[in-house]
Coordinates of C-alpha atoms in Angstrom, one line a residue:
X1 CA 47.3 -122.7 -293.2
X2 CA 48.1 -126.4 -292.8
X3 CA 45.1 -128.7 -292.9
X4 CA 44.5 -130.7 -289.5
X5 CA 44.5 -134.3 -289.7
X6 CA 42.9 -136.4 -286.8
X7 CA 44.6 -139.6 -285.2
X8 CA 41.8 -141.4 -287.2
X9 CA 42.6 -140.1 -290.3
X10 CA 46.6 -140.1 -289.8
X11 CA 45.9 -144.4 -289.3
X12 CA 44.2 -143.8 -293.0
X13 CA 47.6 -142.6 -294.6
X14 CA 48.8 -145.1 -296.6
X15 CA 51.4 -144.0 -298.5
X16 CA 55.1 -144.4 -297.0
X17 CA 58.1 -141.7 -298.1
X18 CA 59.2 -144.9 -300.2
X19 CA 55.9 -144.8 -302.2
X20 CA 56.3 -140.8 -302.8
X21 CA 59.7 -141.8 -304.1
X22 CA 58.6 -144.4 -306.9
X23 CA 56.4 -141.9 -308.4
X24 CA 58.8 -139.1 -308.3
X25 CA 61.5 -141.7 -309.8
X26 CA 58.7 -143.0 -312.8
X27 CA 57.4 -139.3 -313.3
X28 CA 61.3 -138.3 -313.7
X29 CA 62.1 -141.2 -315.7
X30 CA 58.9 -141.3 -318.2
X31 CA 58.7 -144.9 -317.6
X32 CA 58.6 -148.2 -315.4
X33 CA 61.0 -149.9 -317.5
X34 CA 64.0 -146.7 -316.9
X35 CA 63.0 -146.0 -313.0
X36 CA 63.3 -149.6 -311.8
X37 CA 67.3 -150.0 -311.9
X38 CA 67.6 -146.4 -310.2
X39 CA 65.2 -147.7 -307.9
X40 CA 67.0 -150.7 -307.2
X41 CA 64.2 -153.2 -308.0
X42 CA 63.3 -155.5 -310.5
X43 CA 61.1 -154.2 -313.5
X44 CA 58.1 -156.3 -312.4
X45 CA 58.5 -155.6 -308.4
X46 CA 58.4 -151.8 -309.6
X47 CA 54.8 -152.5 -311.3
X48 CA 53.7 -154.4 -308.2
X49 CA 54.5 -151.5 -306.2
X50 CA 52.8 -148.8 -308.7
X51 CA 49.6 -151.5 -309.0
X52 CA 50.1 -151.2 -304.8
X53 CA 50.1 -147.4 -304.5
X54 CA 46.6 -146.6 -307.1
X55 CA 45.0 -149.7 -304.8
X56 CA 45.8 -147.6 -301.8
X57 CA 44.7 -144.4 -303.4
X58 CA 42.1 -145.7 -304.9
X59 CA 43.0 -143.5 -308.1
X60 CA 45.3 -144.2 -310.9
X61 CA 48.9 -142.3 -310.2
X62 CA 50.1 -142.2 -314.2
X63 CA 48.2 -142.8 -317.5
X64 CA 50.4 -145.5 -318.8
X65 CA 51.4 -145.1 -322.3
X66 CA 53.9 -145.9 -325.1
X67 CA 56.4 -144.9 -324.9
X68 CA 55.8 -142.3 -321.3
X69 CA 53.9 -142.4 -318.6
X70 CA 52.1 -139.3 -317.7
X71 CA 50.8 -138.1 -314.3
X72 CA 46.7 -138.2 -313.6
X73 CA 46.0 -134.8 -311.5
X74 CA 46.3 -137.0 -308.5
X75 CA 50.0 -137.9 -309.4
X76 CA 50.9 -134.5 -310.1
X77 CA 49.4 -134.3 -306.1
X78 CA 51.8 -136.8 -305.1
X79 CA 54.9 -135.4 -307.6
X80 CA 54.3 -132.1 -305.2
X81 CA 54.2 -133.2 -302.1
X82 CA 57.2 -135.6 -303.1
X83 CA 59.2 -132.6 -304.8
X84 CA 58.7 -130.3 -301.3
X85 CA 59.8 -133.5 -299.0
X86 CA 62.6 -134.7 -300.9
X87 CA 65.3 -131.6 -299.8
X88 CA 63.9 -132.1 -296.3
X89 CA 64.2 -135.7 -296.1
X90 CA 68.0 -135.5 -297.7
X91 CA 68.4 -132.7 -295.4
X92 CA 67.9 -134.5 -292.2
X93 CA 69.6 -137.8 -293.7
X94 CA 72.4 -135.7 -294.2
X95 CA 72.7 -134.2 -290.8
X96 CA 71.9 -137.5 -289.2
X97 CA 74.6 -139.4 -290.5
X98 CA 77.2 -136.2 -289.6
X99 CA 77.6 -135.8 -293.5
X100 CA 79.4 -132.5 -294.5
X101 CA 76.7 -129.8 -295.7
X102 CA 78.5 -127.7 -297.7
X103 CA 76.7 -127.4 -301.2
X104 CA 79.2 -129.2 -303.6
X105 CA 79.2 -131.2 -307.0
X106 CA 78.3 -129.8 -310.9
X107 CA 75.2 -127.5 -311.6
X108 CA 74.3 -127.6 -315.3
X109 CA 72.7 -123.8 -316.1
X110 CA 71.3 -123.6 -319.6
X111 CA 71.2 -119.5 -320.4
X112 CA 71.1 -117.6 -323.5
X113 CA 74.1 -115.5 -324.7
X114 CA 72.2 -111.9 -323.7
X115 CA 72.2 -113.7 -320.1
X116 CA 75.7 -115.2 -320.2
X117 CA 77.4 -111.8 -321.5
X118 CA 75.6 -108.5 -319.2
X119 CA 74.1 -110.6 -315.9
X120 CA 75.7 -113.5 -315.5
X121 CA 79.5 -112.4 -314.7
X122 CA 78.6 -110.2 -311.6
X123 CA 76.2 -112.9 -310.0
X124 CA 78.5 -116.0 -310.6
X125 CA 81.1 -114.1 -309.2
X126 CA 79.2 -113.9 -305.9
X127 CA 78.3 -117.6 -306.0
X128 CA 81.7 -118.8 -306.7
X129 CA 83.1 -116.5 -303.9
X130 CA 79.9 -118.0 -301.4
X131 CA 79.9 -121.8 -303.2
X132 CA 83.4 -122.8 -303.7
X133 CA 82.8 -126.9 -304.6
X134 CA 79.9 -126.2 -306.3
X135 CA 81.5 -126.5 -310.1
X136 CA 79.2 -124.6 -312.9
X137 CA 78.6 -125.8 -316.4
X138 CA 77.3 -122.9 -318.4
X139 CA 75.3 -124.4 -321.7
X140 CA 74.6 -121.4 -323.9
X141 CA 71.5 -122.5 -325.9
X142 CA 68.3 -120.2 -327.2
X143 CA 66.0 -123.3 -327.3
X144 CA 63.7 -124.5 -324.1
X145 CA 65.2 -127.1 -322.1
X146 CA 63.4 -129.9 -320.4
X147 CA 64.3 -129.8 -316.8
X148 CA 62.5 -132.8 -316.2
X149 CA 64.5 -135.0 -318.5
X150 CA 67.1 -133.2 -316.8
X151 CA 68.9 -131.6 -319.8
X152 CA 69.8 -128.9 -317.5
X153 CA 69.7 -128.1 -313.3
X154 CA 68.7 -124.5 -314.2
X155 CA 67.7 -122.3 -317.2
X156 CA 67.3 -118.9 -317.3
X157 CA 65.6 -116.7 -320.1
X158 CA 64.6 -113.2 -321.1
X159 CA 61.0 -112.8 -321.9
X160 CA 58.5 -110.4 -322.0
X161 CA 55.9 -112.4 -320.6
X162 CA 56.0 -115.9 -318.5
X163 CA 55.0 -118.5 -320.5
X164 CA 52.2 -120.7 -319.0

């Protein structure tokens, strides 16, 4: 159920879809100093604007450390509701502008060899046939991948269990 917000408390909202951005650029980045040139800001106007968003929350967004920053629990608040915006915003961006919305461009899929040899074949077969400019890198590897640090779009594993 989605919690109601009064016209009193929507004029209390003070974060814009550009202040959900800078935190999901410096949480994917690790750091200030390697989200403000994606960003397309100065180093110093990026901190401004960080310093800007914990005044308005009230709350500190990252615990700022050498040489990452990590999220608070109110950043990984923010990093959600960021994360489920994002394909909606690009969505409607896209469809605004009269952009072509075929899925297209490289997915990087990090898979062990058990996955690559008995369920991949059938599957990518299928997307290939459904996705035809979207271009797949396989990267067999048996290690974890950071998909945060973007070392990969997708992995995909065997296990037992889920890990936590």
């Amino acid at each position: 159920m989605k919690p109601r917000i009064s016209h009193r408390e929507e004029l209390r909202l003070r974060l814009s879809w550009s202040d959900f951005q800078t935190v999901l650029a410096i949480s994917r980045h690790g750091s200030v100093a390697r989200a403000f040139v994606p960003l397309g800001m100065t180093h110093s106007t990026l901190l401004r604007k960080l310093d800007l968003i914990e005044s308005r929350l009230k709350t500190k967004v990252f615990n700022r450390g050498r040489p990452r920053y990590t999220l608070t629990a109110a950043g990984h608040e923010i990093e959600r509701a960021a994360q489920a915006f994002e394909p909606l915003a690009i969505g409607a961006e896209m469809r605004a502008s009269g952009a072509d919305l075929r899925p297209s461009g490289e997915v990087r899929v990090s898979v062990s060899s058990i996955v690559i040899d008995h369920l991949l074949p059938a599957v990518l077969a299928q997307f290939r046939s459904s996705f035809p400019d979207v271009q797949i890198e396989l990267v067999g590897s048996r290690e974890h991948v950071n998909l945060r640090r973007r070392e990969a779009d997708i992995a995909i594993r065997i296990a037992d269990t889920v890990p936590d």
